[in-house]
Amino acid sequence: AMDRRASVLNEALRLLRCAETLNIPVLATEQYPAGLGATVEPLAEFLAPERTFSKKTFSCWGAPGFEEALAALRRRQAVIFGIESHICVLATALEFLRRGFVTVAAEEACSSRKREHHNLAMDNLLAAGAAVLPTESIVYQLLGRAGTPQFKALLPLFK
């Protein structure tokens, strides 16, 4: 039911492959998986069960165990992506900002059922102080430089 489903899935996979290559920890949440279903394949294969949290709240911060898992990582930056942009992504990103995190929304890896809802959410995140960037920008910022083994491993994702 998501707008741009195939391309959003592809962009999310790029981000998860980048995280794996660069050893960046990933925390994931699933909105009421008993009723709405679990994370789709092939995304699910990148998610560790001990770092995947079920939630009924719209922000990931309400998922039992999420905040503790995040604190244990000792990180102050978050790259956020998923569905739906105007509900869960927006609520999560706003809470990260409120708590002082450098917050980046991966625009191409987020979606809503209606494109206009997604666009409004991204506009509001920009206005609130989040960076809203394409996947390629995020990956290159994380890489920092060309010529490394990690750069060479991830380059085929963008050719």
mmCIF file of C-alpha atoms in Angstrom:
data_model
loop_
_atom_site.group_PDB
_atom_site.id
_atom_site.type_symbol
_atom_site.label_atom_id
_atom_site.label_comp_id
_atom_site.label_asym_id
_atom_site.label_seq_id
_atom_site.Cartn_x
_atom_site.Cartn_y
_atom_site.Cartn_z
ATOM 1 C CA ALA A 1 0.000 0.000 0.000
ATOM 2 C CA MET A 2 3.038 2.294 0.253
ATOM 3 C CA ASP A 3 3.839 4.873 -2.409
ATOM 4 C CA ARG A 4 7.070 3.985 -4.296
ATOM 5 C CA ARG A 5 7.242 0.618 -2.518
ATOM 6 C CA ALA A 6 9.958 -0.982 -4.678
ATOM 7 C CA SER A 7 12.282 2.028 -4.687
ATOM 8 C CA VAL A 8 11.833 2.641 -0.938
ATOM 9 C CA LEU A 9 12.685 -0.992 -0.257
ATOM 10 C CA ASN A 10 15.798 -0.701 -2.447
ATOM 11 C CA GLU A 11 16.960 2.461 -0.634
ATOM 12 C CA ALA A 12 16.393 0.851 2.770
ATOM 13 C CA LEU A 13 18.501 -2.110 1.639
ATOM 14 C CA ARG A 14 21.304 0.257 0.610
ATOM 15 C CA LEU A 15 21.298 1.810 4.064
ATOM 16 C CA LEU A 16 21.286 -1.560 5.820
ATOM 17 C CA ARG A 17 24.148 -2.823 3.637
ATOM 18 C CA CYS A 18 26.081 0.335 4.450
ATOM 19 C CA ALA A 19 25.483 -0.157 8.171
ATOM 20 C CA GLU A 20 26.664 -3.754 7.908
ATOM 21 C CA THR A 21 29.797 -2.797 5.936
ATOM 22 C CA LEU A 22 30.698 0.033 8.318
ATOM 23 C CA ASN A 23 29.753 -1.890 11.490
ATOM 24 C CA ILE A 24 27.095 0.665 12.398
ATOM 25 C CA PRO A 25 24.534 -0.795 14.801
ATOM 26 C CA VAL A 26 20.924 -0.916 13.660
ATOM 27 C CA LEU A 27 17.912 -0.760 15.936
ATOM 28 C CA ALA A 28 14.574 -1.561 14.360
ATOM 29 C CA THR A 29 10.989 -1.313 15.463
ATOM 30 C CA GLU A 30 7.892 -2.986 14.107
ATOM 31 C CA GLN A 31 4.464 -1.411 14.508
ATOM 32 C CA TYR A 32 2.173 -4.031 16.058
ATOM 33 C CA PRO A 33 3.589 -7.002 14.104
ATOM 34 C CA ALA A 34 0.901 -9.364 15.419
ATOM 35 C CA GLY A 35 -1.707 -7.364 13.520
ATOM 36 C CA LEU A 36 0.226 -5.589 10.769
ATOM 37 C CA GLY A 37 2.907 -8.170 10.054
ATOM 38 C CA ALA A 38 6.646 -8.292 10.604
ATOM 39 C CA THR A 39 9.348 -6.470 8.665
ATOM 40 C CA VAL A 40 9.400 -7.589 5.037
ATOM 41 C CA GLU A 41 12.144 -9.656 3.471
ATOM 42 C CA PRO A 42 14.822 -8.915 2.446
ATOM 43 C CA LEU A 43 15.082 -6.151 5.075
ATOM 44 C CA ALA A 44 14.431 -8.565 7.945
ATOM 45 C CA GLU A 45 17.596 -10.564 7.225
ATOM 46 C CA PHE A 46 19.679 -7.504 8.199
ATOM 47 C CA LEU A 47 17.938 -7.063 11.565
ATOM 48 C CA ALA A 48 19.151 -8.792 14.708
ATOM 49 C CA PRO A 49 16.239 -10.151 16.750
ATOM 50 C CA GLU A 50 17.737 -8.729 19.965
ATOM 51 C CA ARG A 51 17.758 -5.269 18.360
ATOM 52 C CA THR A 52 14.246 -5.432 16.887
ATOM 53 C CA PHE A 53 11.466 -4.111 19.092
ATOM 54 C CA SER A 54 7.714 -4.467 18.804
ATOM 55 C CA LYS A 55 5.707 -1.324 19.495
ATOM 56 C CA LYS A 56 2.203 0.032 19.618
ATOM 57 C CA THR A 57 3.309 3.639 20.054
ATOM 58 C CA PHE A 58 4.017 5.649 16.942
ATOM 59 C CA SER A 59 7.479 6.762 18.062
ATOM 60 C CA CYS A 60 10.077 4.046 18.479
ATOM 61 C CA TRP A 61 10.878 5.573 21.869
ATOM 62 C CA GLY A 62 7.767 3.890 23.261
ATOM 63 C CA ALA A 63 8.871 0.396 22.299
ATOM 64 C CA PRO A 64 9.786 -1.616 25.410
ATOM 65 C CA GLY A 65 13.567 -2.014 25.532
ATOM 66 C CA PHE A 66 14.345 0.450 22.736
ATOM 67 C CA GLU A 67 15.616 3.310 24.871
ATOM 68 C CA GLU A 68 17.858 1.032 26.922
ATOM 69 C CA ALA A 69 19.304 -0.586 23.784
ATOM 70 C CA LEU A 70 19.968 2.837 22.293
ATOM 71 C CA ALA A 71 21.649 4.107 25.470
ATOM 72 C CA ALA A 72 23.946 1.068 25.484
ATOM 73 C CA LEU A 73 25.211 2.039 22.014
ATOM 74 C CA ARG A 74 26.447 5.431 23.299
ATOM 75 C CA ARG A 75 25.631 7.201 20.048
ATOM 76 C CA ARG A 76 24.191 10.681 19.532
ATOM 77 C CA GLN A 77 23.366 10.445 15.818
ATOM 78 C CA ALA A 78 20.415 8.716 14.208
ATOM 79 C CA VAL A 79 19.609 7.913 10.600
ATOM 80 C CA ILE A 80 15.906 7.181 10.418
ATOM 81 C CA PHE A 81 13.928 5.485 7.673
ATOM 82 C CA GLY A 82 10.785 3.418 7.297
ATOM 83 C CA ILE A 83 7.042 3.761 7.051
ATOM 84 C CA GLU A 84 4.852 5.674 7.427
ATOM 85 C CA SER A 85 6.627 8.990 7.031
ATOM 86 C CA HIS A 86 3.836 11.146 8.411
ATOM 87 C CA ILE A 87 3.185 8.944 11.445
ATOM 88 C CA CYS A 88 5.954 6.733 12.839
ATOM 89 C CA VAL A 89 8.957 8.252 11.077
ATOM 90 C CA LEU A 90 7.848 11.772 11.979
ATOM 91 C CA ALA A 91 7.113 10.945 15.636
ATOM 92 C CA THR A 92 10.404 9.071 16.019
ATOM 93 C CA ALA A 93 12.551 11.749 14.379
ATOM 94 C CA LEU A 94 10.930 14.550 16.391
ATOM 95 C CA GLU A 95 11.666 12.666 19.593
ATOM 96 C CA PHE A 96 15.298 12.131 18.578
ATOM 97 C CA LEU A 97 15.578 15.867 17.936
ATOM 98 C CA ARG A 98 13.910 16.704 21.244
ATOM 99 C CA ARG A 99 16.470 14.534 23.018
ATOM 100 C CA GLY A 100 19.386 16.300 21.339
ATOM 101 C CA PHE A 101 20.393 13.741 18.712
ATOM 102 C CA VAL A 102 21.787 14.701 15.328
ATOM 103 C CA THR A 103 18.898 13.383 13.287
ATOM 104 C CA VAL A 104 18.865 12.481 9.606
ATOM 105 C CA ALA A 105 15.817 11.264 7.718
ATOM 106 C CA ALA A 106 16.638 9.154 4.668
ATOM 107 C CA GLU A 107 14.008 10.666 2.383
ATOM 108 C CA GLU A 108 14.185 7.989 -0.320
ATOM 109 C CA ALA A 109 13.898 5.174 2.235
ATOM 110 C CA CYS A 110 10.701 6.561 3.786
ATOM 111 C CA SER A 111 7.171 6.399 2.486
ATOM 112 C CA SER A 112 3.508 6.895 3.249
ATOM 113 C CA ARG A 113 0.455 5.604 1.472
ATOM 114 C CA LYS A 114 -0.004 9.071 -0.039
ATOM 115 C CA ARG A 115 2.934 10.959 -1.528
ATOM 116 C CA GLU A 116 1.664 14.292 -0.187
ATOM 117 C CA HIS A 117 1.687 12.930 3.383
ATOM 118 C CA HIS A 118 5.303 11.838 2.950
ATOM 119 C CA ASN A 119 6.273 15.235 1.526
ATOM 120 C CA LEU A 120 4.600 17.094 4.405
ATOM 121 C CA ALA A 121 6.409 14.938 6.945
ATOM 122 C CA MET A 122 9.804 15.576 5.311
ATOM 123 C CA ASP A 123 9.083 19.329 5.137
ATOM 124 C CA ASN A 124 8.186 19.349 8.820
ATOM 125 C CA LEU A 125 11.321 17.436 9.777
ATOM 126 C CA LEU A 126 13.449 19.971 7.900
ATOM 127 C CA ALA A 127 11.690 22.808 9.698
ATOM 128 C CA ALA A 128 12.230 21.057 13.047
ATOM 129 C CA GLY A 129 15.991 20.805 12.493
ATOM 130 C CA ALA A 130 16.508 17.339 11.035
ATOM 131 C CA ALA A 131 18.569 16.778 7.918
ATOM 132 C CA VAL A 132 16.496 15.231 5.135
ATOM 133 C CA LEU A 133 18.827 13.667 2.601
ATOM 134 C CA PRO A 134 19.003 11.157 -0.233
ATOM 135 C CA THR A 135 20.414 7.754 0.601
ATOM 136 C CA GLU A 136 23.549 8.335 -1.442
ATOM 137 C CA SER A 137 24.371 11.508 0.522
ATOM 138 C CA ILE A 138 23.988 9.675 3.817
ATOM 139 C CA VAL A 139 26.187 6.769 2.738
ATOM 140 C CA TYR A 140 28.928 9.051 1.420
ATOM 141 C CA GLN A 141 28.837 11.116 4.623
ATOM 142 C CA LEU A 142 29.237 7.924 6.648
ATOM 143 C CA LEU A 143 32.088 6.741 4.427
ATOM 144 C CA GLY A 144 33.915 10.043 4.683
ATOM 145 C CA ARG A 145 36.380 9.337 1.890
ATOM 146 C CA ALA A 146 36.968 7.370 -1.296
ATOM 147 C CA GLY A 147 39.526 4.652 -1.822
ATOM 148 C CA THR A 148 38.884 2.666 1.343
ATOM 149 C CA PRO A 149 37.888 -1.012 1.288
ATOM 150 C CA GLN A 150 34.458 0.018 2.601
ATOM 151 C CA PHE A 151 34.054 2.580 -0.192
ATOM 152 C CA LYS A 152 34.966 -0.044 -2.778
ATOM 153 C CA ALA A 153 32.523 -2.513 -1.238
ATOM 154 C CA LEU A 154 29.626 -0.035 -1.298
ATOM 155 C CA LEU A 155 30.332 1.673 -4.626
ATOM 156 C CA PRO A 156 28.464 -0.969 -6.687
ATOM 157 C CA LEU A 157 25.271 -0.044 -4.826
ATOM 158 C CA PHE A 158 25.334 3.352 -6.539
ATOM 159 C CA LYS A 159 26.547 2.512 -10.059
#
